[in-house]
Amino acid sequence: MDYFFKCINCGFKFKSEKVEYYCPKCNDLLEITYDIEELKNFVSKDTFEKYPLSVWRYKELLPIKDFSKVVSLGEGGTTLHECKNLREIFNIKSLLVKNEGENPTGSFKDRGMTVAISKALENKVKIVACASTGNTSASLAAYAAKANIKSIILIPEGKVALGKMVQAIIHGAKIIQINGNFDDALNSVKKLVEYYPQICLLNSINPFRIEGQKTLAMEICNQLNYNVPDAVILPVGNAGNISAVWKGFNEFKELGLIKNVPRMIGIQAEKAAPLAKAFKEGKNEISIVNNPETIATAIKIGAPASWKKALKAVRNSNGLLEVVSDDEIIEAQKLLARKEGIFVEPASAASIAGLKKLLENGQLDKYENIICITTGHGLKDPDVVLKTCIEPLIKVSPTIEELKKVLGGDLN
Ligand code: AN7
């Protein structure tokens, strides 16, 4: 569909066939916008029913011109799980979990990557790059492989979760570790693409990524037959996803497909929470956290690139930003795995931990229809489980007597 770039700060609107990242007037971030009245001629509820639930079901609402260039691994179409056991534990009316770990490389990043890599190919790009806490790089490496182009990824020092690292390696990315944290890696990759403009930047400041990620909200609307939930809770790191989900709901509202939009509730790890801090203090700017720390390495980010968009999404939706501790994250990860059979990585469990905290402190009430988004698969970070769920291995001889002895009363 025909689209414009629009500055999120000064509102400057322009057309360009290239992949643009910054406003030419004030240098702030850009977003993609459409002529909604024109879109209404192409889009109705029936339009979507023609395609299976997936990112590309919404192709009329995506900024792609040449669909022959689309690089897809089957992204989107993730399950909205009814969580009856957790609902009873939390004593709430309804709880749905949209499990983005079901995406091809195991995280929501695939939604944005399919669109941004397809756009890069339209522009004849041969090399793509990103800085990443792990999931973006895993996704980038896979989609670049499928597109038959080179990928360069910059990772922070310290630990990148094992599963994510292994994905980047097997898909053949050029992996460079930066002496510094994620925020330093992001600054480095920005310099890299400034120096070598032939390299396309695939962090979420690339507005085409956000376009793919907005389909998460559109799928929720479709899965609920256009009955929008009261609140959507999701983990926040660089803040691209909360901005994207908000954009998706708003476009459906502008198109007249839904009547209301949900409250956007972002959860940060307590020692990596510049956005939640600004929100709680009623500030309009964030203060960067210099040494962010959390077991949820995916969201160990101190200077979220899309902070301005995220604050707007939360404030305009009458939403919230809250923090959770690492212990709360680990407890929530275990609870979701043991009561619902859904295994997510620690960052994703932050949404469940956030829900629990907000119910306890009265910021959410039990009658609200709530959706938690879990953003990445549990197998991404197996080390965390080995570290936090230490249960001794039981070893016996292969006889029924020995088995009876160790199982004892557990069978009644
Ligand atoms: C599982 O991969 O930033 O707020 O470099 O992997 O849109 O940043 C990952 C982020 C939540 C936060 N959950 O999303 C990266 C990266 C998981 C994640 C987030 C990430 P944003």
Tab-separated table of C-alpha atoms and ligand atoms in Angstrom:
chain	number	residue	atom	x	y	z
A	1	MET	CA	0.000	0.000	0.000
A	2	ASP	CA	1.000	3.599	-0.648
A	3	TYR	CA	2.571	5.173	2.454
A	4	PHE	CA	4.359	8.219	3.892
A	5	PHE	CA	7.083	8.659	6.474
A	6	LYS	CA	5.988	10.898	9.337
A	7	CYS	CA	8.159	12.341	12.099
A	8	ILE	CA	6.952	11.395	15.594
A	9	ASN	CA	8.169	14.758	16.928
A	10	CYS	CA	7.533	17.562	14.414
A	11	GLY	CA	4.991	15.732	12.262
A	12	PHE	CA	6.897	16.384	9.010
A	13	LYS	CA	5.478	14.066	6.353
A	14	PHE	CA	7.323	12.946	3.242
A	15	LYS	CA	7.591	10.240	0.626
A	16	SER	CA	10.694	8.215	-0.110
A	17	GLU	CA	11.279	4.879	-1.763
A	18	LYS	CA	14.324	4.244	0.463
A	19	VAL	CA	14.422	2.920	4.012
A	20	GLU	CA	14.522	6.084	6.152
A	21	TYR	CA	15.214	6.149	9.876
A	22	TYR	CA	15.267	9.823	10.962
A	23	CYS	CA	13.335	13.023	10.264
A	24	PRO	CA	15.275	15.219	7.804
A	25	LYS	CA	14.096	18.316	9.731
A	26	CYS	CA	14.486	17.453	13.434
A	27	ASN	CA	16.261	14.059	13.394
A	28	ASP	CA	13.680	12.296	15.566
A	29	LEU	CA	12.251	8.855	14.730
A	30	LEU	CA	9.854	8.210	11.892
A	31	GLU	CA	6.713	6.162	11.564
A	32	ILE	CA	4.871	4.951	8.495
A	33	THR	CA	1.431	6.431	7.850
A	34	TYR	CA	-1.265	5.765	5.260
A	35	ASP	CA	-4.194	7.628	3.811
A	36	ILE	CA	-6.806	5.925	5.982
A	37	GLU	CA	-9.733	7.140	3.856
A	38	GLU	CA	-8.121	5.548	0.816
A	39	LEU	CA	-7.412	2.351	2.759
A	40	LYS	CA	-11.104	2.057	3.579
A	41	ASN	CA	-11.685	1.315	-0.119
A	42	PHE	CA	-9.463	-1.753	0.084
A	43	VAL	CA	-10.024	-3.103	3.552
A	44	SER	CA	-13.005	-4.594	5.337
A	45	LYS	CA	-13.499	-7.482	7.735
A	46	ASP	CA	-14.108	-9.737	4.709
A	47	THR	CA	-10.731	-8.800	3.183
A	48	PHE	CA	-8.903	-10.494	6.051
A	49	GLU	CA	-11.036	-13.626	6.058
A	50	LYS	CA	-9.563	-14.545	2.660
A	51	TYR	CA	-6.144	-15.237	4.181
A	52	PRO	CA	-4.998	-17.406	7.095
A	53	LEU	CA	-4.155	-15.689	10.386
A	54	SER	CA	-0.603	-14.384	9.858
A	55	VAL	CA	1.377	-11.188	9.322
A	56	TRP	CA	0.585	-11.267	5.600
A	57	ARG	CA	-3.175	-11.473	6.191
A	58	TYR	CA	-2.833	-7.692	6.627
A	59	LYS	CA	-0.894	-7.051	3.423
A	60	GLU	CA	-3.200	-4.183	2.427
A	61	LEU	CA	-2.027	-2.431	5.620
A	62	LEU	CA	1.689	-3.043	5.049
A	63	PRO	CA	4.105	-0.720	3.209
A	64	ILE	CA	5.233	-3.224	0.577
A	65	LYS	CA	4.963	-2.512	-3.131
A	66	ASP	CA	6.462	-5.623	-4.705
A	67	PHE	CA	4.926	-8.694	-3.094
A	68	SER	CA	7.093	-10.965	-5.253
A	69	LYS	CA	9.987	-9.952	-2.962
A	70	VAL	CA	8.339	-11.047	0.279
A	71	VAL	CA	10.575	-13.176	2.494
A	72	SER	CA	8.428	-15.294	4.791
A	73	LEU	CA	9.101	-18.151	7.178
A	74	GLY	CA	5.476	-18.441	8.298
A	75	GLU	CA	5.355	-15.678	10.925
A	76	GLY	CA	2.344	-14.660	13.006
A	77	GLY	CA	-0.819	-16.676	13.527
A	78	THR	CA	0.184	-17.371	17.120
A	79	THR	CA	-2.236	-18.894	19.617
A	80	LEU	CA	-4.321	-16.890	22.051
A	81	HIS	CA	-4.338	-19.308	24.971
A	82	GLU	CA	-7.192	-19.332	27.466
A	83	CYS	CA	-5.449	-19.648	30.804
A	84	LYS	CA	-8.068	-21.177	33.085
A	85	ASN	CA	-5.687	-22.397	35.763
A	86	LEU	CA	-3.935	-19.063	36.136
A	87	ARG	CA	-7.245	-17.249	36.006
A	88	GLU	CA	-8.361	-19.231	39.040
A	89	ILE	CA	-5.082	-18.688	40.873
A	90	PHE	CA	-5.258	-14.937	40.295
A	91	ASN	CA	-9.040	-14.888	40.887
A	92	ILE	CA	-9.812	-12.862	37.755
A	93	LYS	CA	-12.567	-12.962	35.159
A	94	SER	CA	-10.485	-13.609	32.097
A	95	LEU	CA	-6.887	-14.194	31.084
A	96	LEU	CA	-5.606	-14.810	27.591
A	97	VAL	CA	-1.956	-15.243	26.665
A	98	LYS	CA	-0.835	-14.432	23.127
A	99	ASN	CA	2.237	-16.601	22.825
A	100	GLU	CA	4.684	-15.068	20.396
A	101	GLY	CA	7.210	-17.779	21.164
A	102	GLU	CA	5.329	-19.761	18.503
A	103	ASN	CA	6.885	-17.675	15.723
A	104	PRO	CA	9.437	-19.312	13.349
A	105	THR	CA	12.544	-18.228	15.261
A	106	GLY	CA	10.744	-18.243	18.601
A	107	SER	CA	9.953	-14.571	19.167
A	108	PHE	CA	7.719	-11.678	18.045
A	109	LYS	CA	10.705	-10.200	16.201
A	110	ASP	CA	9.815	-12.335	13.164
A	111	ARG	CA	6.715	-10.211	12.518
A	112	GLY	CA	8.815	-7.108	11.951
A	113	MET	CA	11.658	-8.923	10.275
A	114	THR	CA	9.559	-10.412	7.467
A	115	VAL	CA	8.345	-6.929	6.492
A	116	ALA	CA	11.671	-5.101	6.957
A	117	ILE	CA	13.727	-7.695	5.084
A	118	SER	CA	11.149	-7.727	2.269
A	119	LYS	CA	11.454	-3.939	2.081
A	120	ALA	CA	15.252	-4.194	2.103
A	121	LEU	CA	15.047	-6.522	-0.906
A	122	GLU	CA	12.767	-4.068	-2.744
A	123	ASN	CA	15.644	-1.610	-2.246
A	124	LYS	CA	18.194	-4.123	-3.544
A	125	VAL	CA	19.999	-4.200	-0.193
A	126	LYS	CA	22.722	-6.859	0.080
A	127	ILE	CA	23.799	-6.453	3.732
A	128	VAL	CA	21.687	-5.999	6.862
A	129	ALA	CA	22.792	-5.290	10.424
A	130	CYS	CA	21.419	-4.896	13.928
A	131	ALA	CA	22.437	-4.578	17.562
A	132	SER	CA	20.632	-7.058	19.747
A	133	THR	CA	20.105	-8.580	23.157
A	134	GLY	CA	19.560	-11.804	21.190
A	135	ASN	CA	16.133	-12.233	19.641
A	136	THR	CA	16.420	-9.571	16.958
A	137	SER	CA	19.725	-11.057	15.862
A	138	ALA	CA	18.340	-14.614	15.780
A	139	SER	CA	15.458	-13.423	13.629
A	140	LEU	CA	17.632	-11.228	11.416
A	141	ALA	CA	20.069	-14.079	10.796
A	142	ALA	CA	17.283	-16.452	9.725
A	143	TYR	CA	15.489	-14.003	7.417
A	144	ALA	CA	18.751	-12.802	5.872
A	145	ALA	CA	19.638	-16.438	5.183
A	146	LYS	CA	16.300	-16.990	3.439
A	147	ALA	CA	16.759	-13.733	1.494
A	148	ASN	CA	20.256	-14.824	0.517
A	149	ILE	CA	21.896	-11.641	1.860
A	150	LYS	CA	24.599	-11.015	4.464
A	151	SER	CA	23.817	-10.266	8.099
A	152	ILE	CA	25.988	-8.541	10.695
A	153	ILE	CA	24.984	-8.550	14.337
A	154	LEU	CA	26.446	-6.599	17.240
A	155	ILE	CA	25.886	-8.151	20.646
A	156	PRO	CA	26.600	-6.769	24.112
A	157	GLU	CA	29.360	-8.136	26.318
A	158	GLY	CA	28.328	-10.530	29.044
A	159	LYS	CA	25.797	-13.198	28.367
A	160	VAL	CA	23.525	-13.460	25.361
A	161	ALA	CA	21.049	-16.280	26.009
A	162	LEU	CA	22.358	-19.581	24.678
A	163	GLY	CA	19.466	-20.419	22.339
A	164	LYS	CA	19.605	-17.011	20.657
A	165	MET	CA	23.348	-17.172	20.218
A	166	VAL	CA	23.112	-20.635	18.675
A	167	GLN	CA	20.483	-19.413	16.205
A	168	ALA	CA	22.679	-16.543	15.014
A	169	ILE	CA	25.585	-18.952	14.578
A	170	ILE	CA	23.719	-21.650	12.649
A	171	HIS	CA	22.103	-19.120	10.269
A	172	GLY	CA	25.543	-17.806	9.400
A	173	ALA	CA	25.474	-14.230	10.710
A	174	LYS	CA	28.699	-12.311	11.186
A	175	ILE	CA	28.696	-11.904	14.975
A	176	ILE	CA	30.617	-9.104	16.656
A	177	GLN	CA	30.721	-8.619	20.403
A	178	ILE	CA	30.988	-5.008	21.552
A	179	ASN	CA	32.823	-4.022	24.712
A	180	GLY	CA	29.780	-2.519	26.352
A	181	ASN	CA	26.075	-3.125	26.936
A	182	PHE	CA	23.173	-3.235	24.459
A	183	ASP	CA	22.891	0.550	24.385
A	184	ASP	CA	26.573	0.800	23.350
A	185	ALA	CA	26.003	-1.861	20.685
A	186	LEU	CA	23.048	0.082	19.296
A	187	ASN	CA	25.124	3.255	19.124
A	188	SER	CA	27.875	1.321	17.313
A	189	VAL	CA	25.570	-0.148	14.693
A	190	LYS	CA	24.063	3.289	14.033
A	191	LYS	CA	27.589	4.552	13.336
A	192	LEU	CA	28.259	1.549	11.112
A	193	VAL	CA	25.270	2.217	8.836
A	194	GLU	CA	26.036	5.932	8.754
A	195	TYR	CA	29.542	5.095	7.533
A	196	TYR	CA	28.393	2.379	5.126
A	197	PRO	CA	24.983	3.462	3.791
A	198	GLN	CA	24.769	0.279	1.727
A	199	ILE	CA	24.090	-1.588	4.980
A	200	CYS	CA	20.433	-1.541	6.000
A	201	LEU	CA	19.768	-1.095	9.740
A	202	LEU	CA	17.214	-3.525	11.093
A	203	ASN	CA	16.718	-2.346	14.663
A	204	SER	CA	13.248	-1.107	15.552
A	205	ILE	CA	14.187	2.449	14.574
A	206	ASN	CA	13.652	0.982	11.102
A	207	PRO	CA	9.954	1.887	10.810
A	208	PHE	CA	9.212	-1.107	8.568
A	209	ARG	CA	9.887	-3.424	11.498
A	210	ILE	CA	7.168	-1.664	13.493
A	211	GLU	CA	4.726	-2.167	10.626
A	212	GLY	CA	5.147	-5.939	10.801
A	213	GLN	CA	4.904	-5.951	14.584
A	214	LYS	CA	1.628	-3.990	14.553
A	215	THR	CA	-0.065	-7.116	13.144
A	216	LEU	CA	0.129	-8.593	16.649
A	217	ALA	CA	-2.702	-6.242	17.660
A	218	MET	CA	-4.657	-6.933	14.476
A	219	GLU	CA	-4.499	-10.679	15.066
A	220	ILE	CA	-5.798	-10.193	18.614
A	221	CYS	CA	-8.777	-8.267	17.189
A	222	ASN	CA	-9.484	-11.045	14.694
A	223	GLN	CA	-9.081	-13.821	17.257
A	224	LEU	CA	-11.583	-12.071	19.537
A	225	ASN	CA	-14.015	-11.375	16.705
A	226	TYR	CA	-13.301	-7.632	17.013
A	227	ASN	CA	-14.138	-7.544	20.740
A	228	VAL	CA	-11.122	-5.697	22.038
A	229	PRO	CA	-9.724	-6.559	25.509
A	230	ASP	CA	-9.645	-3.974	28.296
A	231	ALA	CA	-5.881	-4.190	28.764
A	232	VAL	CA	-2.853	-5.613	26.990
A	233	ILE	CA	0.221	-6.304	29.131
A	234	LEU	CA	3.653	-6.767	27.569
A	235	PRO	CA	7.348	-6.563	28.490
A	236	VAL	CA	9.206	-3.424	27.456
A	237	GLY	CA	12.878	-3.107	26.550
A	238	ASN	CA	13.703	-0.873	23.610
A	239	ALA	CA	9.970	-0.038	23.479
A	240	GLY	CA	9.408	-0.833	19.805
A	241	ASN	CA	6.816	-3.513	20.434
A	242	ILE	CA	4.509	-1.570	22.739
A	243	SER	CA	4.543	1.253	20.166
A	244	ALA	CA	3.802	-1.198	17.348
A	245	VAL	CA	0.929	-2.922	19.136
A	246	TRP	CA	-0.597	0.460	19.953
A	247	LYS	CA	-0.296	1.493	16.286
A	248	GLY	CA	-2.050	-1.712	15.194
A	249	PHE	CA	-5.048	-1.156	17.454
A	250	ASN	CA	-5.294	2.477	16.385
A	251	GLU	CA	-5.265	1.683	12.686
A	252	PHE	CA	-8.087	-0.818	13.174
A	253	LYS	CA	-10.016	1.837	15.088
A	254	GLU	CA	-9.451	4.474	12.405
A	255	LEU	CA	-10.610	1.986	9.796
A	256	GLY	CA	-13.824	1.556	11.773
A	257	LEU	CA	-13.150	-2.137	12.467
A	258	ILE	CA	-13.127	-1.805	16.278
A	259	LYS	CA	-14.844	0.662	18.610
A	260	ASN	CA	-12.362	0.860	21.482
A	261	VAL	CA	-8.658	0.475	22.025
A	262	PRO	CA	-7.204	-1.341	25.054
A	263	ARG	CA	-5.072	0.133	27.830
A	264	MET	CA	-1.425	-0.473	27.029
A	265	ILE	CA	0.472	-1.770	30.046
A	266	GLY	CA	4.246	-2.053	29.791
A	267	ILE	CA	6.381	-4.017	32.258
A	268	GLN	CA	10.085	-3.388	32.795
A	269	ALA	CA	12.665	-5.160	34.946
A	270	GLU	CA	13.178	-3.040	38.063
A	271	LYS	CA	16.890	-2.346	37.419
A	272	ALA	CA	16.324	-1.591	33.729
A	273	ALA	CA	13.275	0.621	33.948
A	274	PRO	CA	13.836	4.146	32.607
A	275	LEU	CA	10.353	4.287	31.091
A	276	ALA	CA	8.464	3.071	34.141
A	277	LYS	CA	10.405	5.583	36.250
A	278	ALA	CA	9.555	8.508	33.967
A	279	PHE	CA	5.914	7.425	33.894
A	280	LYS	CA	5.605	7.117	37.662
A	281	GLU	CA	7.267	10.484	38.177
A	282	GLY	CA	5.021	12.123	35.571
A	283	LYS	CA	7.997	13.185	33.477
A	284	ASN	CA	7.982	13.766	29.726
A	285	GLU	CA	11.561	12.571	29.233
A	286	ILE	CA	13.451	9.510	30.403
A	287	SER	CA	16.717	9.413	32.326
A	288	ILE	CA	19.027	6.804	30.859
A	289	VAL	CA	19.965	3.890	33.135
A	290	ASN	CA	23.711	3.453	32.701
A	291	ASN	CA	24.163	-0.056	34.055
A	292	PRO	CA	20.905	-1.920	33.524
A	293	GLU	CA	20.736	-5.301	35.248
A	294	THR	CA	18.251	-8.156	35.075
A	295	ILE	CA	18.086	-11.906	34.601
A	296	ALA	CA	15.729	-11.132	31.689
A	297	THR	CA	18.600	-10.298	29.317
A	298	ALA	CA	16.213	-9.554	26.421
A	299	ILE	CA	15.058	-6.398	28.185
A	300	LYS	CA	18.354	-5.402	29.812
A	301	ILE	CA	18.186	-2.004	28.126
A	302	GLY	CA	18.867	1.390	29.732
A	303	ALA	CA	18.192	3.801	26.853
A	304	PRO	CA	15.085	2.610	24.978
A	305	ALA	CA	15.182	3.957	21.405
A	306	SER	CA	11.392	4.261	21.115
A	307	TRP	CA	10.780	5.802	24.554
A	308	LYS	CA	8.846	8.756	23.171
A	309	LYS	CA	6.425	6.551	21.237
A	310	ALA	CA	5.971	4.258	24.234
A	311	LEU	CA	5.164	7.065	26.695
A	312	LYS	CA	2.609	8.376	24.228
A	313	ALA	CA	1.027	4.935	23.780
A	314	VAL	CA	0.729	4.409	27.526
A	315	ARG	CA	-0.584	7.897	28.299
A	316	ASN	CA	-3.025	8.063	25.369
A	317	SER	CA	-4.486	4.674	26.248
A	318	ASN	CA	-4.867	5.464	29.935
A	319	GLY	CA	-2.345	2.677	30.466
A	320	LEU	CA	0.468	2.008	32.900
A	321	LEU	CA	4.153	1.239	33.211
A	322	GLU	CA	5.207	-0.970	36.111
A	323	VAL	CA	8.377	-2.708	37.271
A	324	VAL	CA	8.935	-6.274	38.465
A	325	SER	CA	11.903	-7.853	40.235
A	326	ASP	CA	13.950	-10.765	38.916
A	327	ASP	CA	12.445	-13.015	41.617
A	328	GLU	CA	8.941	-12.093	40.486
A	329	ILE	CA	9.929	-12.829	36.876
A	330	ILE	CA	11.280	-16.278	37.750
A	331	GLU	CA	8.230	-17.130	39.825
A	332	ALA	CA	5.933	-16.105	36.948
A	333	GLN	CA	7.949	-18.105	34.423
A	334	LYS	CA	7.537	-21.224	36.553
A	335	LEU	CA	3.847	-20.584	37.176
A	336	LEU	CA	3.038	-20.236	33.469
A	337	ALA	CA	5.039	-23.342	32.616
A	338	ARG	CA	3.595	-25.480	35.419
A	339	LYS	CA	-0.014	-24.321	35.352
A	340	GLU	CA	-0.571	-23.661	31.649
A	341	GLY	CA	2.095	-25.646	29.799
A	342	ILE	CA	3.501	-22.485	28.223
A	343	PHE	CA	7.261	-22.148	28.434
A	344	VAL	CA	8.521	-18.602	27.895
A	345	GLU	CA	11.791	-16.827	28.402
A	346	PRO	CA	12.244	-14.572	31.465
A	347	ALA	CA	11.530	-11.278	29.634
A	348	SER	CA	8.194	-12.681	28.501
A	349	ALA	CA	7.302	-13.836	31.990
A	350	ALA	CA	7.558	-10.178	33.039
A	351	SER	CA	4.065	-9.669	31.595
A	352	ILE	CA	2.620	-12.348	33.912
A	353	ALA	CA	4.644	-11.043	36.864
A	354	GLY	CA	3.344	-7.559	36.045
A	355	LEU	CA	-0.250	-8.775	35.943
A	356	LYS	CA	0.128	-10.358	39.381
A	357	LYS	CA	1.641	-7.215	40.857
A	358	LEU	CA	-0.967	-4.882	39.355
A	359	LEU	CA	-3.799	-7.049	40.696
A	360	GLU	CA	-2.184	-7.078	44.127
A	361	ASN	CA	-1.618	-3.339	44.262
A	362	GLY	CA	-5.094	-2.592	42.914
A	363	GLN	CA	-4.072	-0.974	39.649
A	364	LEU	CA	-5.990	-3.644	37.702
A	365	ASP	CA	-9.309	-5.087	38.731
A	366	LYS	CA	-10.471	-8.679	38.494
A	367	TYR	CA	-13.308	-7.941	36.086
A	368	GLU	CA	-11.087	-6.630	33.287
A	369	ASN	CA	-10.510	-8.680	30.154
A	370	ILE	CA	-6.760	-9.009	30.073
A	371	ILE	CA	-4.305	-10.240	27.482
A	372	CYS	CA	-0.683	-10.883	28.379
A	373	ILE	CA	1.747	-11.055	25.484
A	374	THR	CA	4.581	-13.502	25.956
A	375	THR	CA	7.245	-12.440	23.525
A	376	GLY	CA	9.818	-15.253	23.307
A	377	HIS	CA	10.107	-19.041	23.712
A	378	GLY	CA	11.521	-20.556	26.902
A	379	LEU	CA	14.091	-22.640	25.052
A	380	LYS	CA	15.877	-19.420	24.113
A	381	ASP	CA	17.402	-19.279	27.576
A	382	PRO	CA	17.752	-22.768	29.107
A	383	ASP	CA	20.530	-21.679	31.496
A	384	VAL	CA	18.097	-19.589	33.522
A	385	VAL	CA	15.962	-22.653	34.207
A	386	LEU	CA	18.928	-24.746	35.248
A	387	LYS	CA	19.982	-21.956	37.568
A	388	THR	CA	16.610	-21.183	39.116
A	389	CYS	CA	14.791	-24.546	39.235
A	390	ILE	CA	17.341	-26.634	41.069
A	391	GLU	CA	15.727	-29.955	41.814
A	392	PRO	CA	18.100	-32.877	42.433
A	393	LEU	CA	18.120	-35.665	39.864
A	394	ILE	CA	16.744	-38.921	41.257
A	395	LYS	CA	18.763	-42.001	40.227
A	396	VAL	CA	17.688	-45.597	40.861
A	397	SER	CA	18.219	-49.165	39.595
A	398	PRO	CA	15.678	-50.305	36.971
A	399	THR	CA	13.395	-52.236	39.349
A	400	ILE	CA	9.820	-51.618	40.444
A	401	GLU	CA	10.890	-51.796	44.101
A	402	GLU	CA	13.319	-48.925	43.656
A	403	LEU	CA	10.757	-46.861	41.726
A	404	LYS	CA	8.155	-47.479	44.438
A	405	LYS	CA	10.625	-46.374	47.064
A	406	VAL	CA	11.373	-43.009	45.472
A	407	LEU	CA	7.822	-42.268	44.321
A	408	GLY	CA	6.295	-43.212	47.678
A	409	GLY	CA	3.257	-41.144	48.557
A	410	ASP	CA	3.438	-39.066	45.372
A	411	LEU	CA	1.060	-41.472	43.584
A	412	ASN	CA	-2.001	-40.901	45.748
B	1	AN7	C1	11.606	-11.774	24.380
B	1	AN7	O1	16.472	-8.711	20.528
B	1	AN7	O2	15.746	-5.736	22.061
B	1	AN7	O3	10.417	-3.253	23.913
B	1	AN7	O4	17.672	-6.901	20.626
B	1	AN7	O5	13.534	-10.251	22.997
B	1	AN7	O6	10.282	-3.910	21.504
B	1	AN7	O7	12.479	-3.896	22.693
B	1	AN7	C2	14.633	-7.773	22.372
B	1	AN7	C3	13.559	-7.327	23.025
B	1	AN7	C4	10.573	-8.323	24.974
B	1	AN7	C5	11.348	-6.086	24.372
B	1	AN7	N1	10.643	-9.648	24.978
B	1	AN7	O8	10.758	-5.583	23.207
B	1	AN7	C6	16.660	-7.563	20.924
B	1	AN7	C7	15.670	-6.928	21.815
B	1	AN7	C8	11.617	-10.298	24.327
B	1	AN7	C9	12.601	-9.577	23.637
B	1	AN7	C10	11.518	-7.557	24.319
B	1	AN7	C11	12.563	-8.168	23.653
B	1	AN7	P1	10.990	-4.066	22.787
